[in-house]
Amino acid sequence: MLVLGIETSCDETGVALYDSARGLLAHEVHSQAALHAEYGGVVPELASRDHIRRTLPLVRRVLARAGARLDELDAVAYTEGPGLAGALLVGASIASGIAYGLGVPALGVHHLEGHLLSPLLSRTPPAFPFVALLVSGGHTQLMEVAGVGRYRLLGETLDDAAGEAFDKTAQVLGLGYPGGPALAQLADRGRRGRHRLPRPMIASGDLEFSFSGLKTAVLTLVRSAVLDEGTKADVAAEFQEAVVDVLVAKCRAALASTGHRRLVIAGGVGANRRLRERLDAAAATGGFEVFYPELALCTDNGAMIALAGALRLQASAPRDYAFTVRPRWDLAALPAAG
Ligand code: KG4
Ligand code: ZN
């Protein structure tokens, strides 16, 4: 089954072609980071308009790269939510239009389900069941995953998401938008422990998170310090270590409470090198395995949408071309596939 995947939930246009027999054939992502940089955050209307400009050229490029023709598609999958309403509508309407024109099914996919299943695209995919940590710009959730669509929420953030905390702290340190990756890079040059930051809720005894206080603690810290380059790097290193400490501790607790021995990391913060290093070390001593998506598939992309679409279509196909978008959508409310 050859599935075209279209992701337009936020500030990346992602398009991919996935074949259920041959795997991922091609994928392309256009980032709008430069477009939104001068505003310090995503401007929804600009995002929608840019998705309109980028999606069809990316579809053509992906097809050319894969050596495939449009009329060979068996289905088109798109991100139905959660995300920005206007941005989602662009992907949903283009995908439904292509599918209608070809007479093949169009399927709306949950963005977080895409992230969650993205490690299945890697060379050593995890088997079900597993515990998944979803760490993106909008979400920080621990889920128990028994199969496609069989998700149980174990715990989530009470306020900011981990990626959001990276981005906001980066802004406090003057690193611009989106600051997560830049902050991580700076942290590699700094000394952790020189300035002490809290590890919010690390001993709360549950699987909930809270990251907004950490950003405030950084703000207090930088107000009382001379912010030269060395200090900035040290604060970045300590901030990153605080987030990683909490994420690793909660992952271990989730594995212990469910009894599972496989951990999947998904979402943009999953690209963080220090997080991977620490999780690998914890896995080596803790008797569990950890699985990551390929680095390029950690952040938003069309490949995860094409994959999730293909897995759901194998179970059942939609029969019409009516579509909607769901800017807010609870992952645990999804039906099981099949
Ligand atoms: O999954 P994603 O692309 O978009 C959402 O669905 O939110 O995640 C984006 C988030 C941003 O907050 C970004 O700063 C963060 O992931 N991020 C990172 C790194 N790369 C991306 N955070 C920490 N370290 C990184 N290397
Ligand atoms: Zn995402």
mmCIF file of C-alpha atoms and ligand atoms in Angstrom:
data_model
loop_
_atom_site.group_PDB
_atom_site.id
_atom_site.type_symbol
_atom_site.label_atom_id
_atom_site.label_comp_id
_atom_site.label_asym_id
_atom_site.label_seq_id
_atom_site.Cartn_x
_atom_site.Cartn_y
_atom_site.Cartn_z
ATOM 1 C CA MET A 1 0.000 0.000 0.000
ATOM 2 C CA LEU A 2 1.502 3.305 -1.181
ATOM 3 C CA VAL A 3 0.519 6.193 1.128
ATOM 4 C CA LEU A 4 1.244 9.891 0.739
ATOM 5 C CA GLY A 5 1.532 11.644 4.127
ATOM 6 C CA ILE A 6 0.969 15.382 4.617
ATOM 7 C CA GLU A 7 1.807 17.176 7.888
ATOM 8 C CA THR A 8 0.847 20.837 8.355
ATOM 9 C CA SER A 9 -0.125 21.115 12.025
ATOM 10 C CA CYS A 10 2.278 23.891 12.997
ATOM 11 C CA ASP A 11 5.319 25.496 11.394
ATOM 12 C CA GLU A 12 6.708 22.659 9.308
ATOM 13 C CA THR A 13 5.339 21.432 6.009
ATOM 14 C CA GLY A 14 6.151 17.720 5.833
ATOM 15 C CA VAL A 15 5.390 15.395 2.942
ATOM 16 C CA ALA A 16 6.384 11.738 2.594
ATOM 17 C CA LEU A 17 5.728 8.611 0.614
ATOM 18 C CA TYR A 18 5.507 5.362 2.563
ATOM 19 C CA ASP A 19 5.030 1.895 1.149
ATOM 20 C CA SER A 20 3.803 -0.753 3.586
ATOM 21 C CA ALA A 21 5.957 -3.374 1.835
ATOM 22 C CA ARG A 22 9.103 -1.336 1.082
ATOM 23 C CA GLY A 23 9.094 1.233 3.920
ATOM 24 C CA LEU A 24 9.770 4.959 3.664
ATOM 25 C CA LEU A 25 10.510 5.868 0.022
ATOM 26 C CA ALA A 26 11.056 9.624 0.340
ATOM 27 C CA HIS A 27 10.314 12.500 2.684
ATOM 28 C CA GLU A 28 10.769 16.260 2.611
ATOM 29 C CA VAL A 29 10.286 18.916 5.281
ATOM 30 C CA HIS A 30 10.113 22.657 4.848
ATOM 31 C CA SER A 31 10.675 24.558 8.095
ATOM 32 C CA GLN A 32 9.038 27.964 8.560
ATOM 33 C CA ALA A 33 11.456 28.873 11.384
ATOM 34 C CA ALA A 34 12.942 31.808 9.437
ATOM 35 C CA LEU A 35 9.452 33.101 8.586
ATOM 36 C CA HIS A 36 8.390 33.328 12.242
ATOM 37 C CA ALA A 37 11.784 34.227 13.762
ATOM 38 C CA GLU A 38 11.243 38.000 13.785
ATOM 39 C CA TYR A 39 7.990 37.544 15.762
ATOM 40 C CA GLY A 40 9.556 35.288 18.400
ATOM 41 C CA GLY A 41 6.937 32.584 17.860
ATOM 42 C CA VAL A 42 4.613 31.011 15.307
ATOM 43 C CA VAL A 43 2.144 33.429 13.659
ATOM 44 C CA PRO A 44 -0.805 31.157 12.749
ATOM 45 C CA GLU A 45 -1.998 33.096 9.676
ATOM 46 C CA LEU A 46 1.518 33.228 8.196
ATOM 47 C CA ALA A 47 1.888 29.515 8.892
ATOM 48 C CA SER A 48 -1.337 28.669 6.999
ATOM 49 C CA ARG A 49 -0.366 30.772 3.989
ATOM 50 C CA ASP A 50 3.095 29.236 3.818
ATOM 51 C CA HIS A 51 1.651 25.700 3.972
ATOM 52 C CA ILE A 52 -0.484 26.632 0.939
ATOM 53 C CA ARG A 53 2.633 27.701 -0.964
ATOM 54 C CA ARG A 54 4.784 24.712 0.038
ATOM 55 C CA THR A 55 2.614 21.611 0.108
ATOM 56 C CA LEU A 56 2.052 20.829 -3.586
ATOM 57 C CA PRO A 57 5.675 21.540 -4.648
ATOM 58 C CA LEU A 58 6.810 19.206 -1.855
ATOM 59 C CA VAL A 59 4.360 16.528 -3.018
ATOM 60 C CA ARG A 60 5.856 16.747 -6.527
ATOM 61 C CA ARG A 61 9.397 16.605 -5.159
ATOM 62 C CA VAL A 62 8.683 13.569 -2.961
ATOM 63 C CA LEU A 63 7.061 11.701 -5.846
ATOM 64 C CA ALA A 64 10.019 12.513 -8.123
ATOM 65 C CA ARG A 65 12.526 11.387 -5.499
ATOM 66 C CA ALA A 66 10.701 8.111 -5.020
ATOM 67 C CA GLY A 67 10.292 7.621 -8.784
ATOM 68 C CA ALA A 68 6.542 7.294 -8.250
ATOM 69 C CA ARG A 69 3.494 8.770 -10.002
ATOM 70 C CA LEU A 70 0.495 10.359 -8.349
ATOM 71 C CA ASP A 71 -1.863 7.784 -9.877
ATOM 72 C CA GLU A 72 0.034 4.992 -8.107
ATOM 73 C CA LEU A 73 -1.093 6.216 -4.667
ATOM 74 C CA ASP A 74 -3.390 3.938 -2.682
ATOM 75 C CA ALA A 75 -4.290 6.558 -0.066
ATOM 76 C CA VAL A 76 -3.486 10.010 1.271
ATOM 77 C CA ALA A 77 -3.019 10.617 5.016
ATOM 78 C CA TYR A 78 -2.976 14.064 6.618
ATOM 79 C CA THR A 79 -2.678 15.492 10.128
ATOM 80 C CA GLU A 80 -6.204 16.099 11.412
ATOM 81 C CA GLY A 81 -5.055 17.487 14.782
ATOM 82 C CA PRO A 82 -4.029 18.633 17.267
ATOM 83 C CA GLY A 83 -2.487 21.844 15.962
ATOM 84 C CA LEU A 84 -3.309 25.258 14.499
ATOM 85 C CA ALA A 85 -6.780 25.211 12.934
ATOM 86 C CA GLY A 86 -5.871 27.111 9.764
ATOM 87 C CA ALA A 87 -2.645 25.204 9.225
ATOM 88 C CA LEU A 88 -4.428 21.873 9.702
ATOM 89 C CA LEU A 89 -7.142 22.910 7.219
ATOM 90 C CA VAL A 90 -4.540 23.454 4.498
ATOM 91 C CA GLY A 91 -3.166 19.909 4.777
ATOM 92 C CA ALA A 92 -6.619 18.365 5.237
ATOM 93 C CA SER A 93 -8.090 20.068 2.179
ATOM 94 C CA ILE A 94 -5.108 19.438 -0.109
ATOM 95 C CA ALA A 95 -4.941 15.778 0.956
ATOM 96 C CA SER A 96 -8.687 15.292 0.521
ATOM 97 C CA GLY A 97 -8.566 17.020 -2.871
ATOM 98 C CA ILE A 98 -5.768 14.762 -4.141
ATOM 99 C CA ALA A 99 -7.497 11.659 -2.781
ATOM 100 C CA TYR A 100 -10.868 12.633 -4.272
ATOM 101 C CA GLY A 101 -9.244 13.292 -7.637
ATOM 102 C CA LEU A 102 -7.621 9.857 -7.591
ATOM 103 C CA GLY A 103 -10.609 8.035 -6.086
ATOM 104 C CA VAL A 104 -8.514 6.690 -3.172
ATOM 105 C CA PRO A 105 -9.186 7.033 0.577
ATOM 106 C CA ALA A 106 -8.153 10.168 2.513
ATOM 107 C CA LEU A 107 -7.441 9.603 6.173
ATOM 108 C CA GLY A 108 -7.022 12.088 9.039
ATOM 109 C CA VAL A 109 -4.235 11.128 11.463
ATOM 110 C CA HIS A 110 -3.585 12.195 15.067
ATOM 111 C CA HIS A 111 -0.304 14.123 15.108
ATOM 112 C CA LEU A 112 0.838 12.556 18.391
ATOM 113 C CA GLU A 113 0.018 9.069 17.148
ATOM 114 C CA GLY A 114 2.365 9.872 14.271
ATOM 115 C CA HIS A 115 5.137 10.845 16.705
ATOM 116 C CA LEU A 116 4.411 7.812 18.865
ATOM 117 C CA LEU A 117 4.675 5.336 15.985
ATOM 118 C CA SER A 118 7.642 7.047 14.263
ATOM 119 C CA PRO A 119 10.267 4.700 15.832
ATOM 120 C CA LEU A 120 8.596 1.898 13.816
ATOM 121 C CA LEU A 121 10.313 3.467 10.782
ATOM 122 C CA SER A 122 13.792 2.866 12.184
ATOM 123 C CA ARG A 123 16.040 -0.087 11.453
ATOM 124 C CA THR A 124 15.373 -1.727 14.819
ATOM 125 C CA PRO A 125 11.700 -1.013 15.517
ATOM 126 C CA PRO A 126 10.203 -1.741 18.959
ATOM 127 C CA ALA A 127 7.622 -4.481 19.445
ATOM 128 C CA PHE A 128 4.369 -3.755 21.322
ATOM 129 C CA PRO A 129 3.721 -3.220 24.181
ATOM 130 C CA PHE A 130 5.923 -0.334 25.268
ATOM 131 C CA VAL A 131 5.987 2.840 27.318
ATOM 132 C CA ALA A 132 6.298 5.979 25.202
ATOM 133 C CA LEU A 133 7.548 9.384 26.252
ATOM 134 C CA LEU A 134 6.142 12.060 23.947
ATOM 135 C CA VAL A 135 8.253 15.183 24.324
ATOM 136 C CA SER A 136 7.456 17.914 21.836
ATOM 137 C CA GLY A 137 6.902 21.647 21.813
ATOM 138 C CA GLY A 138 3.252 21.224 22.748
ATOM 139 C CA HIS A 139 3.160 17.988 24.749
ATOM 140 C CA THR A 140 4.949 16.035 27.446
ATOM 141 C CA GLN A 141 3.144 12.763 28.059
ATOM 142 C CA LEU A 142 3.929 9.254 29.184
ATOM 143 C CA MET A 143 1.729 6.703 27.425
ATOM 144 C CA GLU A 144 1.331 2.963 27.704
ATOM 145 C CA VAL A 145 1.110 1.623 24.149
ATOM 146 C CA ALA A 146 -0.376 -1.846 23.664
ATOM 147 C CA GLY A 147 -0.862 -1.555 19.888
ATOM 148 C CA VAL A 148 -1.972 0.884 17.182
ATOM 149 C CA GLY A 149 -4.687 3.016 18.800
ATOM 150 C CA ARG A 150 -4.363 1.272 22.155
ATOM 151 C CA TYR A 151 -2.988 4.079 24.262
ATOM 152 C CA ARG A 152 -3.317 4.764 27.978
ATOM 153 C CA LEU A 153 -2.182 8.075 29.404
ATOM 154 C CA LEU A 154 0.101 7.488 32.404
ATOM 155 C CA GLY A 155 0.997 11.096 33.152
ATOM 156 C CA GLU A 156 1.563 14.464 31.521
ATOM 157 C CA THR A 157 2.731 17.997 32.145
ATOM 158 C CA LEU A 158 0.577 20.201 34.326
ATOM 159 C CA ASP A 159 1.835 23.357 32.581
ATOM 160 C CA ASP A 160 4.590 23.872 29.968
ATOM 161 C CA ALA A 161 5.780 21.084 27.692
ATOM 162 C CA ALA A 162 9.485 20.158 27.813
ATOM 163 C CA GLY A 163 10.106 21.608 24.338
ATOM 164 C CA GLU A 164 8.250 24.768 25.310
ATOM 165 C CA ALA A 165 10.505 25.080 28.375
ATOM 166 C CA PHE A 166 13.563 24.734 26.101
ATOM 167 C CA ASP A 167 12.186 27.409 23.756
ATOM 168 C CA LYS A 168 11.193 29.853 26.528
ATOM 169 C CA THR A 169 14.494 29.428 28.386
ATOM 170 C CA ALA A 170 16.361 29.948 25.115
ATOM 171 C CA GLN A 171 14.496 33.219 24.726
ATOM 172 C CA VAL A 172 15.484 34.259 28.272
ATOM 173 C CA LEU A 173 19.117 33.574 27.291
ATOM 174 C CA GLY A 174 18.713 35.616 24.106
ATOM 175 C CA LEU A 175 18.988 32.685 21.716
ATOM 176 C CA GLY A 176 15.992 33.645 19.552
ATOM 177 C CA TYR A 177 13.253 31.422 18.157
ATOM 178 C CA PRO A 178 12.961 28.462 17.999
ATOM 179 C CA GLY A 179 15.579 28.158 20.678
ATOM 180 C CA GLY A 180 15.456 24.484 21.755
ATOM 181 C CA PRO A 181 18.204 23.158 19.477
ATOM 182 C CA ALA A 182 20.355 26.295 20.005
ATOM 183 C CA LEU A 183 20.019 25.950 23.778
ATOM 184 C CA ALA A 184 21.032 22.282 23.558
ATOM 185 C CA GLN A 185 24.099 23.246 21.514
ATOM 186 C CA LEU A 186 25.101 25.916 24.011
ATOM 187 C CA ALA A 187 24.592 23.448 26.889
ATOM 188 C CA ASP A 188 27.244 21.163 25.376
ATOM 189 C CA ARG A 189 29.826 23.895 25.984
ATOM 190 C CA GLY A 190 28.744 24.668 29.556
ATOM 191 C CA ARG A 191 29.394 23.198 33.011
ATOM 192 C CA ARG A 192 26.329 21.749 34.700
ATOM 193 C CA GLY A 193 26.085 22.124 38.471
ATOM 194 C CA ARG A 194 27.800 25.516 38.598
ATOM 195 C CA HIS A 195 24.399 27.117 39.014
ATOM 196 C CA ARG A 196 21.815 24.971 40.726
ATOM 197 C CA LEU A 197 18.294 24.669 39.309
ATOM 198 C CA PRO A 198 15.355 22.678 40.739
ATOM 199 C CA ARG A 199 14.189 19.298 39.369
ATOM 200 C CA PRO A 200 10.427 19.992 39.400
ATOM 201 C CA MET A 201 8.216 17.134 40.637
ATOM 202 C CA ILE A 202 11.039 14.595 40.421
ATOM 203 C CA ALA A 203 9.958 13.081 43.766
ATOM 204 C CA SER A 204 6.206 13.639 43.375
ATOM 205 C CA GLY A 205 5.553 9.902 43.373
ATOM 206 C CA ASP A 206 3.394 10.122 40.236
ATOM 207 C CA LEU A 207 4.049 10.431 36.508
ATOM 208 C CA GLU A 208 3.096 14.090 36.117
ATOM 209 C CA PHE A 209 5.505 16.833 35.041
ATOM 210 C CA SER A 210 5.818 20.595 35.543
ATOM 211 C CA PHE A 211 8.328 22.741 33.672
ATOM 212 C CA SER A 212 7.099 26.320 33.972
ATOM 213 C CA GLY A 213 8.861 26.889 37.337
ATOM 214 C CA LEU A 214 12.173 25.921 35.777
ATOM 215 C CA LYS A 215 11.926 28.741 33.242
ATOM 216 C CA THR A 216 11.118 31.157 36.099
ATOM 217 C CA ALA A 217 14.117 29.866 38.094
ATOM 218 C CA VAL A 218 16.351 30.536 35.078
ATOM 219 C CA LEU A 219 14.907 34.032 34.809
ATOM 220 C CA THR A 220 15.697 34.705 38.487
ATOM 221 C CA LEU A 221 19.190 33.280 38.028
ATOM 222 C CA VAL A 222 20.117 35.381 35.014
ATOM 223 C CA ARG A 223 18.794 38.548 36.640
ATOM 224 C CA SER A 224 21.237 38.099 39.510
ATOM 225 C CA ALA A 225 24.252 37.076 37.405
ATOM 226 C CA VAL A 226 26.493 38.791 34.870
ATOM 227 C CA LEU A 227 25.368 37.099 31.692
ATOM 228 C CA ASP A 228 28.599 36.582 29.775
ATOM 229 C CA GLU A 229 28.953 33.766 27.234
ATOM 230 C CA GLY A 230 30.470 31.346 29.767
ATOM 231 C CA THR A 231 27.671 31.916 32.291
ATOM 232 C CA LYS A 232 25.034 31.503 29.580
ATOM 233 C CA ALA A 233 26.530 28.154 28.608
ATOM 234 C CA ASP A 234 26.675 27.027 32.258
ATOM 235 C CA VAL A 235 23.033 27.988 32.845
ATOM 236 C CA ALA A 236 22.032 26.207 29.618
ATOM 237 C CA ALA A 237 23.906 23.063 30.718
ATOM 238 C CA GLU A 238 22.229 23.070 34.134
ATOM 239 C CA PHE A 239 18.788 23.718 32.629
ATOM 240 C CA GLN A 240 19.193 20.853 30.179
ATOM 241 C CA GLU A 241 20.398 18.552 32.953
ATOM 242 C CA ALA A 242 17.405 19.471 35.139
ATOM 243 C CA VAL A 243 14.933 18.627 32.346
ATOM 244 C CA VAL A 244 16.802 15.431 31.472
ATOM 245 C CA ASP A 245 16.977 14.338 35.146
ATOM 246 C CA VAL A 246 13.197 14.671 35.441
ATOM 247 C CA LEU A 247 12.451 12.960 32.105
ATOM 248 C CA VAL A 248 14.763 10.021 32.868
ATOM 249 C CA ALA A 249 13.387 9.585 36.410
ATOM 250 C CA LYS A 250 9.762 9.600 35.206
ATOM 251 C CA CYS A 251 10.513 7.162 32.364
ATOM 252 C CA ARG A 252 12.052 4.743 34.871
ATOM 253 C CA ALA A 253 9.055 5.153 37.159
ATOM 254 C CA ALA A 254 6.649 4.519 34.247
ATOM 255 C CA LEU A 255 8.534 1.345 33.283
ATOM 256 C CA ALA A 256 8.503 0.175 36.898
ATOM 257 C CA SER A 257 4.789 0.831 37.371
ATOM 258 C CA THR A 258 3.696 -0.874 34.117
ATOM 259 C CA GLY A 259 6.264 -3.686 34.173
ATOM 260 C CA HIS A 260 7.222 -3.022 30.524
ATOM 261 C CA ARG A 261 10.821 -3.315 29.371
ATOM 262 C CA ARG A 262 10.682 -1.229 26.210
ATOM 263 C CA LEU A 263 10.747 2.564 26.171
ATOM 264 C CA VAL A 264 10.053 4.666 23.075
ATOM 265 C CA ILE A 265 11.036 8.333 22.862
ATOM 266 C CA ALA A 266 9.173 10.523 20.375
ATOM 267 C CA GLY A 267 8.814 14.222 19.538
ATOM 268 C CA GLY A 268 11.246 17.077 18.970
ATOM 269 C CA VAL A 269 12.991 16.935 22.359
ATOM 270 C CA GLY A 270 13.797 13.295 21.540
ATOM 271 C CA ALA A 271 16.517 14.743 19.297
ATOM 272 C CA ASN A 272 18.339 16.007 22.393
ATOM 273 C CA ARG A 273 21.778 14.387 22.565
ATOM 274 C CA ARG A 274 22.136 14.556 26.358
ATOM 275 C CA LEU A 275 18.685 13.005 26.870
ATOM 276 C CA ARG A 276 19.659 10.097 24.608
ATOM 277 C CA GLU A 277 23.007 9.662 26.371
ATOM 278 C CA ARG A 278 21.358 9.533 29.799
ATOM 279 C CA LEU A 279 18.538 7.226 28.686
ATOM 280 C CA ASP A 280 21.013 4.849 27.053
ATOM 281 C CA ALA A 281 22.988 4.746 30.307
ATOM 282 C CA ALA A 282 19.808 4.154 32.345
ATOM 283 C CA ALA A 283 18.754 1.366 29.960
ATOM 284 C CA ALA A 284 22.130 -0.346 30.224
ATOM 285 C CA THR A 285 21.880 -0.589 34.012
ATOM 286 C CA GLY A 286 18.094 -0.720 34.354
ATOM 287 C CA GLY A 287 17.332 -3.803 32.256
ATOM 288 C CA PHE A 288 15.214 -2.081 29.608
ATOM 289 C CA GLU A 289 15.603 -1.149 25.953
ATOM 290 C CA VAL A 290 15.140 2.332 24.556
ATOM 291 C CA PHE A 291 14.050 3.142 20.996
ATOM 292 C CA TYR A 292 14.278 6.461 19.175
ATOM 293 C CA PRO A 293 13.024 7.646 15.815
ATOM 294 C CA GLU A 294 15.756 8.537 13.320
ATOM 295 C CA LEU A 295 17.037 12.023 14.193
ATOM 296 C CA ALA A 296 15.367 13.608 11.147
ATOM 297 C CA LEU A 297 12.026 12.062 12.149
ATOM 298 C CA CYS A 298 12.018 13.354 15.751
ATOM 299 C CA THR A 299 10.639 16.749 14.811
ATOM 300 C CA ASP A 300 7.480 17.204 12.731
ATOM 301 C CA ASN A 301 7.486 15.349 9.418
ATOM 302 C CA GLY A 302 5.214 13.723 6.853
ATOM 303 C CA ALA A 303 6.756 10.256 7.221
ATOM 304 C CA MET A 304 5.148 9.610 10.607
ATOM 305 C CA ILE A 305 1.764 10.695 9.217
ATOM 306 C CA ALA A 306 2.089 8.415 6.168
ATOM 307 C CA LEU A 307 3.103 5.517 8.442
ATOM 308 C CA ALA A 308 0.282 6.025 10.962
ATOM 309 C CA GLY A 309 -2.143 6.406 8.033
ATOM 310 C CA ALA A 310 -0.943 3.148 6.442
ATOM 311 C CA LEU A 311 -1.250 1.238 9.716
ATOM 312 C CA ARG A 312 -4.798 2.494 10.269
ATOM 313 C CA LEU A 313 -5.867 1.961 6.648
ATOM 314 C CA GLN A 314 -4.834 -1.672 6.840
ATOM 315 C CA ALA A 315 -7.534 -2.038 9.507
ATOM 316 C CA SER A 316 -10.311 0.044 7.924
ATOM 317 C CA ALA A 317 -10.666 2.704 5.223
ATOM 318 C CA PRO A 318 -12.893 5.801 5.355
ATOM 319 C CA ARG A 319 -15.662 5.828 2.760
ATOM 320 C CA ASP A 320 -16.169 9.494 1.948
ATOM 321 C CA TYR A 321 -14.231 12.726 1.553
ATOM 322 C CA ALA A 322 -15.858 14.778 4.289
ATOM 323 C CA PHE A 323 -13.119 16.157 6.493
ATOM 324 C CA THR A 324 -12.705 18.099 9.670
ATOM 325 C CA VAL A 325 -9.778 19.258 11.763
ATOM 326 C CA ARG A 326 -9.384 18.944 15.518
ATOM 327 C CA PRO A 327 -7.111 21.654 16.918
ATOM 328 C CA ARG A 328 -7.500 20.000 20.346
ATOM 329 C CA TRP A 329 -7.653 16.217 20.380
ATOM 330 C CA ASP A 330 -6.979 13.742 23.180
ATOM 331 C CA LEU A 331 -4.722 10.869 22.051
ATOM 332 C CA ALA A 332 -6.107 8.430 24.594
ATOM 333 C CA ALA A 333 -9.581 8.926 23.048
ATOM 334 C CA LEU A 334 -8.526 7.317 19.740
ATOM 335 C CA PRO A 335 -10.178 4.011 18.828
ATOM 336 C CA ALA A 336 -7.957 0.931 18.478
ATOM 337 C CA ALA A 337 -7.097 -0.029 14.899
ATOM 338 C CA GLY A 338 -8.772 -3.194 13.662
HETATM 339 O O1 KG4 B 1 7.747 17.519 17.737
HETATM 340 P P1 KG4 B 1 8.103 18.888 17.355
HETATM 341 O O2 KG4 B 1 8.845 19.135 16.069
HETATM 342 O O3 KG4 B 1 6.850 19.834 17.253
HETATM 343 C C1 KG4 B 1 5.749 19.732 18.071
HETATM 344 O O4 KG4 B 1 4.857 18.902 17.755
HETATM 345 O O5 KG4 B 1 5.751 20.491 19.068
HETATM 346 O O6 KG4 B 1 8.942 19.482 18.582
HETATM 347 C C2 KG4 B 1 9.478 20.761 18.562
HETATM 348 C C3 KG4 B 1 10.121 21.036 19.902
HETATM 349 C C4 KG4 B 1 10.538 22.482 20.053
HETATM 350 O O7 KG4 B 1 10.097 22.951 21.320
HETATM 351 C C5 KG4 B 1 12.068 22.411 19.992
HETATM 352 O O8 KG4 B 1 12.693 23.422 20.711
HETATM 353 C C6 KG4 B 1 12.344 21.057 20.586
HETATM 354 O O9 KG4 B 1 11.307 20.234 20.077
HETATM 355 N N1 KG4 B 1 13.662 20.523 20.186
HETATM 356 C C7 KG4 B 1 14.669 20.291 21.052
HETATM 357 C C8 KG4 B 1 15.763 19.806 20.293
HETATM 358 N N2 KG4 B 1 15.373 19.761 18.983
HETATM 359 C C9 KG4 B 1 14.081 20.198 18.953
HETATM 360 N N3 KG4 B 1 14.747 20.434 22.388
HETATM 361 C C10 KG4 B 1 15.888 20.096 22.986
HETATM 362 N N4 KG4 B 1 16.974 19.621 22.327
HETATM 363 C C11 KG4 B 1 16.962 19.473 20.994
HETATM 364 N N5 KG4 B 1 18.048 18.999 20.361
HETATM 365 ZN ZN ZN B 2 5.042 17.369 16.672
#
